[in-house]
Amino acid sequence: MGVAKEDVESALTSALKPSHLEVIDTSGGCGARFEIEIVSEQFEGKRLLERHRLVNGALAEQMNHIHALSIKKALTPSQWNPQQ
């Protein structure tokens, strides 16, 4: 059994308070694979690996049911704004 996209969004929003969050279920709706794009002030001063660990930590409960998680972007607000 997979995870609902809304559950992933809720967990990330609660833990990381993102200014931008995009969660895409790439498993055709079964909730086994997700792509994530997230912008959070909590990433300031952290390397990419540390950012990914924060995302994975926020989804610890859901990860038991997610087969694949692709973190496409994990940026700070200052890194995100120039891309807009």
PDB file of C-alpha atoms in Angstrom:
ATOM      1  CA  MET A   1       0.000   0.000   0.000  1.00  0.00           C
ATOM      2  CA  GLY A   2       1.292   3.424  -0.965  1.00  0.00           C
ATOM      3  CA  VAL A   3       1.084   6.853   0.568  1.00  0.00           C
ATOM      4  CA  ALA A   4      -1.276   9.672  -0.392  1.00  0.00           C
ATOM      5  CA  LYS A   5       0.338  12.732  -1.968  1.00  0.00           C
ATOM      6  CA  GLU A   6      -1.440  14.842   0.655  1.00  0.00           C
ATOM      7  CA  ASP A   7       0.256  12.880   3.457  1.00  0.00           C
ATOM      8  CA  VAL A   8       3.667  13.612   1.948  1.00  0.00           C
ATOM      9  CA  GLU A   9       2.790  17.302   1.578  1.00  0.00           C
ATOM     10  CA  SER A  10       1.486  17.482   5.134  1.00  0.00           C
ATOM     11  CA  ALA A  11       4.570  15.837   6.655  1.00  0.00           C
ATOM     12  CA  LEU A  12       6.954  18.094   4.741  1.00  0.00           C
ATOM     13  CA  THR A  13       4.945  21.230   5.494  1.00  0.00           C
ATOM     14  CA  SER A  14       4.789  20.420   9.190  1.00  0.00           C
ATOM     15  CA  ALA A  15       8.488  19.643   9.546  1.00  0.00           C
ATOM     16  CA  LEU A  16      10.164  22.045   7.106  1.00  0.00           C
ATOM     17  CA  LYS A  17       7.651  24.886   6.645  1.00  0.00           C
ATOM     18  CA  PRO A  18       8.487  25.328   2.964  1.00  0.00           C
ATOM     19  CA  SER A  19       7.854  28.530   1.026  1.00  0.00           C
ATOM     20  CA  HIS A  20       7.447  26.358  -2.075  1.00  0.00           C
ATOM     21  CA  LEU A  21       6.525  22.691  -2.257  1.00  0.00           C
ATOM     22  CA  GLU A  22       5.670  20.532  -5.232  1.00  0.00           C
ATOM     23  CA  VAL A  23       4.970  16.837  -4.757  1.00  0.00           C
ATOM     24  CA  ILE A  24       4.265  14.682  -7.804  1.00  0.00           C
ATOM     25  CA  ASP A  25       3.082  11.077  -7.559  1.00  0.00           C
ATOM     26  CA  THR A  26       4.978   9.393 -10.403  1.00  0.00           C
ATOM     27  CA  SER A  27       3.547   5.957  -9.668  1.00  0.00           C
ATOM     28  CA  GLY A  28       0.290   6.495 -11.501  1.00  0.00           C
ATOM     29  CA  GLY A  29      -1.638   7.218  -8.335  1.00  0.00           C
ATOM     30  CA  CYS A  30      -0.670   4.244  -6.186  1.00  0.00           C
ATOM     31  CA  GLY A  31       1.608   6.348  -3.925  1.00  0.00           C
ATOM     32  CA  ALA A  32       4.775   4.308  -4.275  1.00  0.00           C
ATOM     33  CA  ARG A  33       6.984   6.846  -6.098  1.00  0.00           C
ATOM     34  CA  PHE A  34       7.244  10.604  -5.639  1.00  0.00           C
ATOM     35  CA  GLU A  35       9.218  13.533  -7.029  1.00  0.00           C
ATOM     36  CA  ILE A  36       9.698  16.489  -4.706  1.00  0.00           C
ATOM     37  CA  GLU A  37      10.720  20.093  -5.204  1.00  0.00           C
ATOM     38  CA  ILE A  38      11.036  21.992  -1.928  1.00  0.00           C
ATOM     39  CA  VAL A  39      12.254  25.416  -0.800  1.00  0.00           C
ATOM     40  CA  SER A  40      12.825  25.979   2.916  1.00  0.00           C
ATOM     41  CA  GLU A  41      14.714  28.394   5.148  1.00  0.00           C
ATOM     42  CA  GLN A  42      15.752  25.346   7.186  1.00  0.00           C
ATOM     43  CA  PHE A  43      18.155  24.447   4.344  1.00  0.00           C
ATOM     44  CA  GLU A  44      20.252  27.592   4.934  1.00  0.00           C
ATOM     45  CA  GLY A  45      23.887  26.692   5.587  1.00  0.00           C
ATOM     46  CA  LYS A  46      23.318  23.002   4.850  1.00  0.00           C
ATOM     47  CA  ARG A  47      24.884  20.931   2.114  1.00  0.00           C
ATOM     48  CA  LEU A  48      22.759  19.012  -0.363  1.00  0.00           C
ATOM     49  CA  LEU A  49      23.158  15.704   1.506  1.00  0.00           C
ATOM     50  CA  GLU A  50      22.056  17.347   4.771  1.00  0.00           C
ATOM     51  CA  ARG A  51      19.028  18.829   3.011  1.00  0.00           C
ATOM     52  CA  HIS A  52      18.057  15.441   1.626  1.00  0.00           C
ATOM     53  CA  ARG A  53      18.418  13.940   5.089  1.00  0.00           C
ATOM     54  CA  LEU A  54      16.040  16.578   6.465  1.00  0.00           C
ATOM     55  CA  VAL A  55      13.475  15.683   3.793  1.00  0.00           C
ATOM     56  CA  ASN A  56      13.885  11.957   4.411  1.00  0.00           C
ATOM     57  CA  GLY A  57      13.648  12.532   8.159  1.00  0.00           C
ATOM     58  CA  ALA A  58      10.419  14.483   7.741  1.00  0.00           C
ATOM     59  CA  LEU A  59       9.024  11.535   5.786  1.00  0.00           C
ATOM     60  CA  ALA A  60      10.341   8.803   8.088  1.00  0.00           C
ATOM     61  CA  GLU A  61       6.889   7.336   8.759  1.00  0.00           C
ATOM     62  CA  GLN A  62       5.850   7.483   5.102  1.00  0.00           C
ATOM     63  CA  MET A  63       9.129   6.015   3.823  1.00  0.00           C
ATOM     64  CA  ASN A  64       8.050   2.572   5.009  1.00  0.00           C
ATOM     65  CA  HIS A  65       5.477   2.631   2.191  1.00  0.00           C
ATOM     66  CA  ILE A  66       7.293   4.662  -0.471  1.00  0.00           C
ATOM     67  CA  HIS A  67       9.310   2.671  -2.983  1.00  0.00           C
ATOM     68  CA  ALA A  68      11.183   5.596  -4.562  1.00  0.00           C
ATOM     69  CA  LEU A  69      11.663   9.237  -3.619  1.00  0.00           C
ATOM     70  CA  SER A  70      13.337  11.659  -6.002  1.00  0.00           C
ATOM     71  CA  ILE A  71      14.239  15.030  -4.503  1.00  0.00           C
ATOM     72  CA  LYS A  72      14.547  17.146  -7.663  1.00  0.00           C
ATOM     73  CA  LYS A  73      15.271  20.407  -5.834  1.00  0.00           C
ATOM     74  CA  ALA A  74      15.991  21.199  -2.194  1.00  0.00           C
ATOM     75  CA  LEU A  75      16.766  24.910  -2.175  1.00  0.00           C
ATOM     76  CA  THR A  76      16.919  27.883   0.156  1.00  0.00           C
ATOM     77  CA  PRO A  77      14.632  30.847  -0.617  1.00  0.00           C
ATOM     78  CA  SER A  78      17.611  32.884  -1.873  1.00  0.00           C
ATOM     79  CA  GLN A  79      18.570  30.080  -4.285  1.00  0.00           C
ATOM     80  CA  TRP A  80      14.959  29.708  -5.452  1.00  0.00           C
ATOM     81  CA  ASN A  81      14.126  33.369  -6.132  1.00  0.00           C
ATOM     82  CA  PRO A  82      16.702  33.918  -8.930  1.00  0.00           C
ATOM     83  CA  GLN A  83      15.204  30.919 -10.761  1.00  0.00           C
ATOM     84  CA  GLN A  84      11.747  32.519 -10.836  1.00  0.00           C
TER      85      GLN A  84
END
